[in-house]
């Protein structure tokens, strides 16, 4: 082979199921709507709460957006809000800025009137790389401490906190106070939260005054064109051909979930390459589809099958699941479900016909595939919302619902 031919990368260097596509050969499809919303927030100095269904590309969007900031050494990414405290957040940020940091044990906690929670002390000493005027000793005793806020803004840090739905209430309270303090004069510093649509509401619920600083930013499921771009660009990098019609079916099977597109593409590319072919065939994709099903079988297929009914005319449990899987929001009210089921059935279905089956879907006997969540939103309205217990189930249900139409698998035979 001539040196003029560029080397073919490995399939796993191109497709990245389960990883964020940040490397050169990875495929990233721009998400203009969400990227535009992020830009607006950053410019206006607001806090975006990036939300969207499981695996839809929230973390990817944010990390791609701030790639330059990261190269500049100004990005602090906290991958989960689980067990997080503001003291820990400061510790991570200051550590990033080369301070040596010490968090004092809870025995020495202060109770800050503004913060309203026990905070503890964070002590930090500037490290060697900072200029003299920024060398300072910090003793931070509250989430609204001005000294630490000015250090963060001088450094023009971008702080990203992912998985906000795992945050405790006390962390949320601290965060709200911190956000209010940073908005009052911390140019340069930016905070980005990633979570579910409820997280923004929970933050607002704990303090109405925060409303104007927080901006919900949705990442929607991928359009067919976006998913098709992953298929086309990825296979092109791998010098693999695919028939137009087949690429379309692959896209349809992926039901707008980038995770699934990436996984099916990787498996079918490897299957073609193993046989030294330069064309991806239907058999490669069917194999990828059945591998996807096998891989998730223990966790999801069995739950899915125990939830749906295979007989009966109405099959409301199955209808409800499929209706919920197509809703944009991850949290559905009875009215949302009723409307979506009515559209799917082409007739108006009363809520009373659905409430029994909906309750069943939350029971152990039917795999507890759904759960109810009660939320106090804006301080007063209590809504009984339904959501998938396992967040991955939503795209899986769509996947199962679509499989018959793609001709790439035979779930009924399983
Ligand atoms: N814009 C994109 N272009 C190409 N692939 C993408 C894009 N966004 C996401 N992906 C693929 O989808 C997968 C899931 O993305 P990501 O982890 O960012 O989603 P998420 O919404 O943060 O998921 P979770 O709900 O699990 O936190 C990634 O591994 C990546 O391969
Ligand atoms: Mg994520």
Coordinates of C-alpha atoms and ligand atoms in Angstrom, one line a residue:
X1 CA 0.0 0.0 0.0
X2 CA 1.3 3.4 -0.9
X3 CA 2.2 6.0 1.8
X4 CA -0.3 8.3 0.1
X5 CA -3.2 6.2 1.4
X6 CA -4.2 7.4 4.8
X7 CA -4.3 4.6 7.4
X8 CA -7.7 3.2 8.2
X9 CA -8.4 3.8 11.9
X10 CA -9.8 1.0 14.1
X11 CA -13.6 1.0 14.3
X12 CA -13.5 1.6 18.0
X13 CA -11.4 4.7 17.4
X14 CA -14.2 6.1 15.3
X15 CA -17.4 5.0 17.1
X16 CA -17.7 5.6 20.8
X17 CA -20.6 3.9 22.5
X18 CA -20.2 4.5 26.2
X19 CA -17.5 7.1 25.7
X20 CA -17.6 10.9 25.1
X21 CA -16.5 11.5 21.5
X22 CA -13.7 14.0 22.0
X23 CA -10.7 12.5 20.1
X24 CA -9.8 13.4 16.5
X25 CA -11.2 10.3 14.8
X26 CA -14.4 10.3 16.9
X27 CA -17.7 11.3 15.2
X28 CA -19.4 14.3 16.8
X29 CA -22.6 15.7 15.2
X30 CA -23.2 19.3 16.2
X31 CA -26.4 20.0 18.1
X32 CA -27.1 23.6 17.0
X33 CA -30.1 24.3 19.1
X34 CA -28.6 23.1 22.4
X35 CA -25.2 24.6 21.5
X36 CA -26.9 28.0 20.7
X37 CA -28.7 27.9 24.0
X38 CA -25.5 27.2 25.9
X39 CA -23.8 30.1 24.2
X40 CA -26.6 32.4 25.2
X41 CA -26.3 31.4 28.8
X42 CA -22.6 31.8 28.9
X43 CA -22.8 35.2 27.3
X44 CA -25.5 36.3 29.7
X45 CA -23.8 34.8 32.7
X46 CA -26.7 32.5 33.5
X47 CA -26.5 29.0 34.7
X48 CA -27.7 26.5 32.1
X49 CA -29.3 23.3 33.4
X50 CA -28.7 20.9 30.5
X51 CA -31.3 18.2 30.5
X52 CA -32.6 15.4 28.3
X53 CA -33.3 11.7 28.3
X54 CA -30.7 9.1 29.2
X55 CA -27.8 8.8 26.8
X56 CA -29.1 11.6 24.6
X57 CA -25.7 13.4 24.6
X58 CA -25.8 15.9 27.5
X59 CA -22.3 15.3 28.8
X60 CA -21.0 15.1 25.2
X61 CA -22.6 18.4 24.3
X62 CA -21.1 20.2 27.3
X63 CA -17.6 18.7 27.1
X64 CA -17.4 19.4 23.3
X65 CA -18.7 22.9 23.8
X66 CA -16.0 23.7 26.4
X67 CA -13.2 21.8 24.7
X68 CA -11.2 25.0 24.2
X69 CA -11.7 26.0 27.8
X70 CA -10.4 22.6 28.8
X71 CA -7.3 23.0 26.7
X72 CA -6.8 26.4 28.3
X73 CA -6.8 24.7 31.8
X74 CA -10.0 26.4 32.9
X75 CA -12.5 23.6 33.0
X76 CA -13.4 21.8 36.2
X77 CA -15.7 18.8 35.5
X78 CA -17.4 17.1 38.4
X79 CA -18.9 13.9 36.9
X80 CA -21.6 13.4 39.6
X81 CA -23.4 15.4 42.2
X82 CA -23.7 12.3 44.3
X83 CA -22.7 13.0 47.9
X84 CA -21.3 16.4 46.8
X85 CA -21.0 19.3 49.1
X86 CA -20.0 22.9 48.3
X87 CA -16.9 22.4 50.5
X88 CA -15.9 19.6 48.2
X89 CA -16.6 21.7 45.1
X90 CA -14.3 24.4 46.3
X91 CA -11.7 21.8 47.2
X92 CA -11.8 20.5 43.7
X93 CA -11.7 23.9 42.1
X94 CA -8.9 25.2 44.3
X95 CA -6.9 22.1 43.8
X96 CA -7.3 22.6 40.1
X97 CA -5.8 26.0 40.6
X98 CA -2.8 24.5 42.4
X99 CA -3.8 25.5 45.9
X100 CA -3.1 23.0 48.5
X101 CA -6.5 22.4 50.2
X102 CA -7.6 21.1 53.5
X103 CA -11.2 20.5 54.4
X104 CA -11.7 20.5 58.1
X105 CA -13.6 17.8 59.8
X106 CA -17.3 18.2 60.6
X107 CA -16.5 18.8 64.3
X108 CA -15.5 22.3 63.3
X109 CA -18.5 23.2 61.3
X110 CA -19.8 26.7 61.1
X111 CA -23.5 27.5 60.7
X112 CA -23.8 30.2 58.1
X113 CA -27.0 32.2 58.4
X114 CA -27.2 32.9 54.7
X115 CA -26.4 29.4 53.6
X116 CA -28.6 27.9 56.2
X117 CA -26.6 24.6 56.3
X118 CA -23.5 23.3 58.0
X119 CA -20.6 24.0 55.7
X120 CA -17.4 23.2 57.5
X121 CA -14.2 25.0 56.6
X122 CA -12.1 24.7 53.6
X123 CA -8.5 26.0 54.0
X124 CA -6.4 26.5 51.0
X125 CA -2.9 27.8 50.3
X126 CA -1.9 29.1 46.9
X127 CA 0.6 26.8 45.1
X128 CA 3.8 27.8 43.4
X129 CA 2.5 28.6 40.0
X130 CA 0.4 31.5 41.0
X131 CA 1.6 35.1 40.8
X132 CA 2.4 36.9 44.0
X133 CA -0.7 39.0 44.2
X134 CA -2.8 35.9 43.9
X135 CA -0.9 34.0 46.5
X136 CA -3.2 34.1 49.4
X137 CA -4.4 31.9 52.1
X138 CA -8.1 31.2 52.0
X139 CA -10.3 30.1 54.9
X140 CA -13.7 29.5 53.4
X141 CA -16.5 29.1 55.8
X142 CA -19.6 29.4 53.6
X143 CA -20.7 28.8 50.1
X144 CA -21.1 32.5 49.5
X145 CA -17.6 33.4 50.6
X146 CA -16.4 36.3 48.5
X147 CA -12.7 35.5 48.6
X148 CA -13.2 32.1 47.0
X149 CA -15.7 33.5 44.4
X150 CA -13.2 36.1 43.4
X151 CA -10.5 33.5 43.0
X152 CA -12.8 31.5 40.7
X153 CA -13.7 34.4 38.6
X154 CA -10.1 35.7 38.3
X155 CA -9.2 32.3 37.0
X156 CA -12.2 32.4 34.6
X157 CA -13.1 28.9 35.6
X158 CA -15.9 27.0 34.0
X159 CA -17.4 24.6 36.5
X160 CA -19.5 21.7 35.2
X161 CA -21.5 19.5 37.6
X162 CA -23.0 16.4 36.0
X163 CA -25.7 14.1 37.2
X164 CA -27.5 16.7 39.3
X165 CA -30.4 14.4 39.9
X166 CA -28.1 12.6 42.4
X167 CA -27.7 15.8 44.5
X168 CA -28.9 16.0 48.1
X169 CA -31.3 18.7 49.1
X170 CA -28.7 20.3 51.3
X171 CA -26.2 20.5 48.4
X172 CA -29.0 22.1 46.3
X173 CA -29.5 24.7 49.0
X174 CA -25.8 25.5 49.2
X175 CA -25.7 25.7 45.4
X176 CA -28.6 28.1 45.2
X177 CA -26.8 30.4 47.7
X178 CA -23.6 30.1 45.8
X179 CA -25.3 30.9 42.5
X180 CA -26.9 34.0 43.9
X181 CA -23.6 35.1 45.3
X182 CA -21.7 34.5 42.1
X183 CA -24.3 36.4 40.0
X184 CA -23.6 39.5 42.1
X185 CA -20.2 40.2 40.6
X186 CA -18.3 37.2 39.4
X187 CA -17.8 38.0 35.8
X188 CA -15.6 35.4 34.2
X189 CA -16.8 32.5 36.2
X190 CA -19.4 30.1 34.7
X191 CA -21.4 27.3 36.2
X192 CA -23.1 24.6 34.1
X193 CA -25.3 22.0 35.6
X194 CA -26.4 18.7 33.9
X195 CA -29.4 16.8 35.1
X196 CA -33.0 16.2 34.4
X197 CA -35.8 18.7 33.7
X198 CA -36.7 18.4 37.3
X199 CA -33.4 19.6 38.6
X200 CA -34.0 23.2 37.4
X201 CA -37.5 23.1 39.0
X202 CA -36.0 21.8 42.2
X203 CA -33.5 24.6 42.3
X204 CA -36.1 27.2 41.6
X205 CA -38.5 25.6 44.1
X206 CA -36.0 26.1 46.9
X207 CA -35.7 29.8 46.1
X208 CA -37.8 31.7 43.7
X209 CA -35.2 34.5 43.4
X210 CA -32.9 32.1 41.5
X211 CA -35.3 31.9 38.6
X212 CA -33.8 34.6 36.5
X213 CA -30.3 33.1 36.7
X214 CA -31.2 29.6 35.7
X215 CA -32.0 28.5 32.2
X216 CA -33.3 25.0 31.3
X217 CA -31.5 23.8 28.2
X218 CA -32.9 20.8 26.5
X219 CA -30.9 18.3 24.5
X220 CA -33.5 16.5 22.3
X221 CA -33.3 13.1 20.8
X222 CA -31.3 13.0 17.6
X223 CA -33.1 13.7 14.4
X224 CA -32.8 11.1 11.6
X225 CA -30.4 13.4 9.8
X226 CA -28.2 13.8 12.8
X227 CA -28.0 10.1 13.3
X228 CA -27.5 9.6 9.6
X229 CA -24.5 11.9 9.8
X230 CA -22.9 9.6 12.4
X231 CA -23.4 6.6 10.2
X232 CA -22.1 8.3 7.0
X233 CA -19.1 10.1 8.5
X234 CA -18.1 7.1 10.6
X235 CA -18.3 4.5 7.8
X236 CA -16.5 6.9 5.5
X237 CA -13.6 7.2 7.9
X238 CA -13.5 3.5 8.0
X239 CA -13.7 3.3 4.2
X240 CA -16.8 1.2 4.4
X241 CA -19.7 1.5 2.1
X242 CA -23.3 1.0 3.0
X243 CA -26.4 1.0 0.8
X244 CA -28.5 4.1 1.3
X245 CA -31.6 2.2 2.2
X246 CA -29.8 0.1 4.7
X247 CA -28.3 3.1 6.4
X248 CA -31.8 4.5 6.7
X249 CA -33.0 1.3 8.5
X250 CA -30.0 1.5 10.8
X251 CA -31.0 5.0 11.7
X252 CA -34.6 4.0 12.3
X253 CA -33.5 1.2 14.5
X254 CA -31.5 3.6 16.6
X255 CA -34.7 5.6 17.6
X256 CA -32.8 8.9 18.0
X257 CA -30.6 7.6 20.7
X258 CA -26.9 8.5 19.9
X259 CA -25.8 5.7 22.2
X260 CA -27.6 3.1 20.1
X261 CA -26.4 4.6 16.8
X262 CA -22.8 4.4 18.0
X263 CA -23.2 0.9 19.3
X264 CA -24.9 -0.5 16.2
X265 CA -22.4 1.2 13.9
X266 CA -19.4 -0.1 15.9
X267 CA -20.6 -3.6 15.9
X268 CA -21.6 -3.7 12.3
X269 CA -18.4 -2.1 11.2
X270 CA -16.3 -4.6 13.1
X271 CA -18.4 -7.4 11.7
X272 CA -17.7 -6.3 8.1
X273 CA -14.1 -5.6 8.8
X274 CA -13.6 -9.0 10.4
X275 CA -14.6 -10.6 7.1
X276 CA -12.4 -8.2 5.2
X277 CA -15.3 -6.6 3.4
X278 CA -15.5 -2.9 2.5
X279 CA -19.2 -2.9 2.5
X280 CA -21.6 -3.2 5.4
X281 CA -24.4 -5.7 4.7
X282 CA -27.8 -6.3 6.2
X283 CA -26.4 -9.3 8.0
X284 CA -23.8 -7.2 9.8
X285 CA -26.5 -4.9 11.1
X286 CA -28.9 -7.7 12.1
X287 CA -26.0 -9.2 14.1
X288 CA -25.4 -5.9 15.8
X289 CA -29.1 -5.6 16.6
X290 CA -29.2 -9.0 18.2
X291 CA -26.0 -8.3 20.1
X292 CA -27.6 -5.1 21.4
X293 CA -30.6 -7.1 22.6
X294 CA -28.4 -9.8 24.2
X295 CA -26.3 -7.3 26.0
X296 CA -29.2 -5.6 27.5
X297 CA -31.4 -8.6 27.9
X298 CA -30.7 -9.4 31.5
X299 CA -31.4 -5.9 32.5
X300 CA -34.1 -4.8 30.3
X301 CA -35.7 -7.3 27.9
X302 CA -37.0 -9.5 30.7
X303 CA -38.4 -6.5 32.5
X304 CA -40.0 -5.3 29.3
X305 CA -41.6 -8.6 28.6
X306 CA -42.9 -9.1 32.1
X307 CA -44.5 -5.6 31.9
X308 CA -46.3 -5.9 28.6
X309 CA -49.2 -8.2 27.8
X310 CA -49.0 -10.3 24.7
X311 CA -52.7 -11.0 24.5
X312 CA -55.9 -9.0 24.7
X313 CA -57.2 -6.4 22.4
X314 CA -56.2 -3.2 24.0
X315 CA -52.9 -4.1 25.6
X316 CA -52.9 -0.9 27.6
X317 CA -49.8 -1.6 29.6
X318 CA -47.8 -2.0 26.3
X319 CA -49.5 1.1 24.9
X320 CA -48.7 3.2 27.9
X321 CA -45.0 2.2 27.8
X322 CA -44.7 3.0 24.1
X323 CA -46.6 6.3 24.5
X324 CA -44.3 7.3 27.4
X325 CA -41.2 6.4 25.4
X326 CA -42.2 8.8 22.6
X327 CA -42.9 11.7 24.9
X328 CA -40.3 14.5 24.9
X329 CA -40.3 14.8 28.7
X330 CA -39.0 12.1 31.0
X331 CA -41.9 12.8 33.4
X332 CA -45.4 12.2 32.2
X333 CA -48.7 13.3 33.7
X334 CA -51.8 11.1 33.3
X335 CA -53.0 13.6 30.7
X336 CA -49.8 13.3 28.7
X337 CA -50.1 9.5 28.7
X338 CA -53.8 9.6 27.8
X339 CA -53.2 11.9 24.9
X340 CA -50.3 9.9 23.5
X341 CA -52.1 6.6 23.8
X342 CA -55.2 8.1 22.1
X343 CA -53.1 9.4 19.2
X344 CA -51.4 6.0 18.8
X345 CA -54.7 4.1 18.9
X346 CA -56.5 6.6 16.8
X347 CA -59.4 6.9 19.2
X348 CA -60.0 8.8 22.4
X349 CA -59.1 6.7 25.4
X350 CA -60.5 7.9 28.8
X351 CA -58.0 8.2 31.7
X352 CA -60.1 5.8 33.8
X353 CA -59.2 3.0 31.3
X354 CA -55.5 3.7 31.8
X355 CA -55.2 4.3 35.5
X356 CA -55.3 0.5 36.4
X357 CA -52.7 -0.5 33.8
X358 CA -50.6 2.5 34.8
X359 CA -50.7 1.4 38.5
X360 CA -49.8 -2.1 37.5
X361 CA -46.7 -1.0 35.7
X362 CA -45.4 0.4 39.0
X363 CA -45.8 -2.9 40.7
X364 CA -43.2 -5.6 41.4
X365 CA -45.3 -8.2 39.5
X366 CA -44.9 -6.3 36.3
X367 CA -41.2 -5.6 36.7
X368 CA -41.8 -2.2 38.4
X369 CA -40.9 -0.7 35.0
X370 CA -42.3 2.7 36.0
X371 CA -42.3 4.7 39.1
X372 CA -44.3 7.6 40.4
X373 CA -42.6 10.8 41.6
X374 CA -44.3 13.4 43.7
X375 CA -42.8 16.8 43.3
X376 CA -43.5 20.1 44.9
X377 CA -42.9 22.5 42.0
X378 CA -42.8 26.3 42.5
X379 CA -43.6 25.8 46.1
X380 CA -47.1 24.6 45.7
X381 CA -48.3 22.4 42.8
X382 CA -47.9 18.7 43.6
X383 CA -47.9 16.5 40.6
X384 CA -48.0 12.8 40.4
X385 CA -45.7 12.1 37.6
X386 CA -44.7 8.8 36.0
X387 CA -41.2 8.0 34.9
X388 CA -39.2 5.0 33.8
X389 CA -37.5 3.4 36.9
X390 CA -34.4 2.6 34.8
X391 CA -33.7 5.7 32.6
X392 CA -32.2 3.5 29.9
X393 CA -35.6 1.8 29.5
X394 CA -37.1 4.8 27.6
X395 CA -35.0 4.4 24.4
X396 CA -35.1 0.6 24.8
X397 CA -38.9 0.6 24.6
X398 CA -38.7 2.8 21.5
X399 CA -36.1 0.4 20.1
X400 CA -38.4 -2.6 20.7
X401 CA -41.4 -0.8 19.3
X402 CA -39.5 0.1 16.1
X403 CA -37.8 -3.2 15.5
X404 CA -40.6 -4.8 13.5
X405 CA -40.6 -1.9 11.1
X406 CA -36.8 -2.1 10.3
X407 CA -36.7 -5.7 9.4
X408 CA -33.5 -6.0 11.3
X409 CA -34.6 -8.2 14.2
X410 CA -37.5 -10.5 15.2
X411 CA -38.2 -9.6 18.8
X412 CA -41.5 -11.5 18.7
X413 CA -39.7 -14.7 18.2
X414 CA -37.7 -14.3 21.4
Ligands
LIG1 N1 -23.4 14.9 19.3 C1 -23.0 13.6 19.2 N2 -22.4 13.1 18.1 C2 -22.0 11.8 18.1 N3 -22.2 11.0 19.1 C3 -22.8 11.4 20.2 C4 -23.2 12.8 20.4 N4 -23.8 12.9 21.6 C5 -23.7 11.7 22.2 N5 -23.1 10.8 21.4 C6 -22.9 9.4 21.7 O1 -23.9 9.0 22.6 C7 -23.3 8.5 23.8 C8 -24.1 9.0 25.0 O2 -23.7 10.4 25.2 P1 -23.6 11.1 26.6 O3 -22.9 10.2 27.5 O4 -23.1 12.5 26.3 O5 -25.1 11.2 26.9 P2 -25.8 11.7 28.3 O6 -27.1 12.4 27.9 O7 -24.8 12.5 29.1 O8 -26.1 10.3 29.0 P3 -26.4 10.0 30.5 O9 -27.9 10.2 30.6 O10 -26.0 8.6 30.7 O11 -25.6 10.9 31.4 C9 -21.8 8.8 23.8 O12 -21.1 7.7 24.3 C10 -21.5 9.2 22.4 O13 -20.9 8.1 21.8
LIG2 MG1 -24.1 12.1 31.0

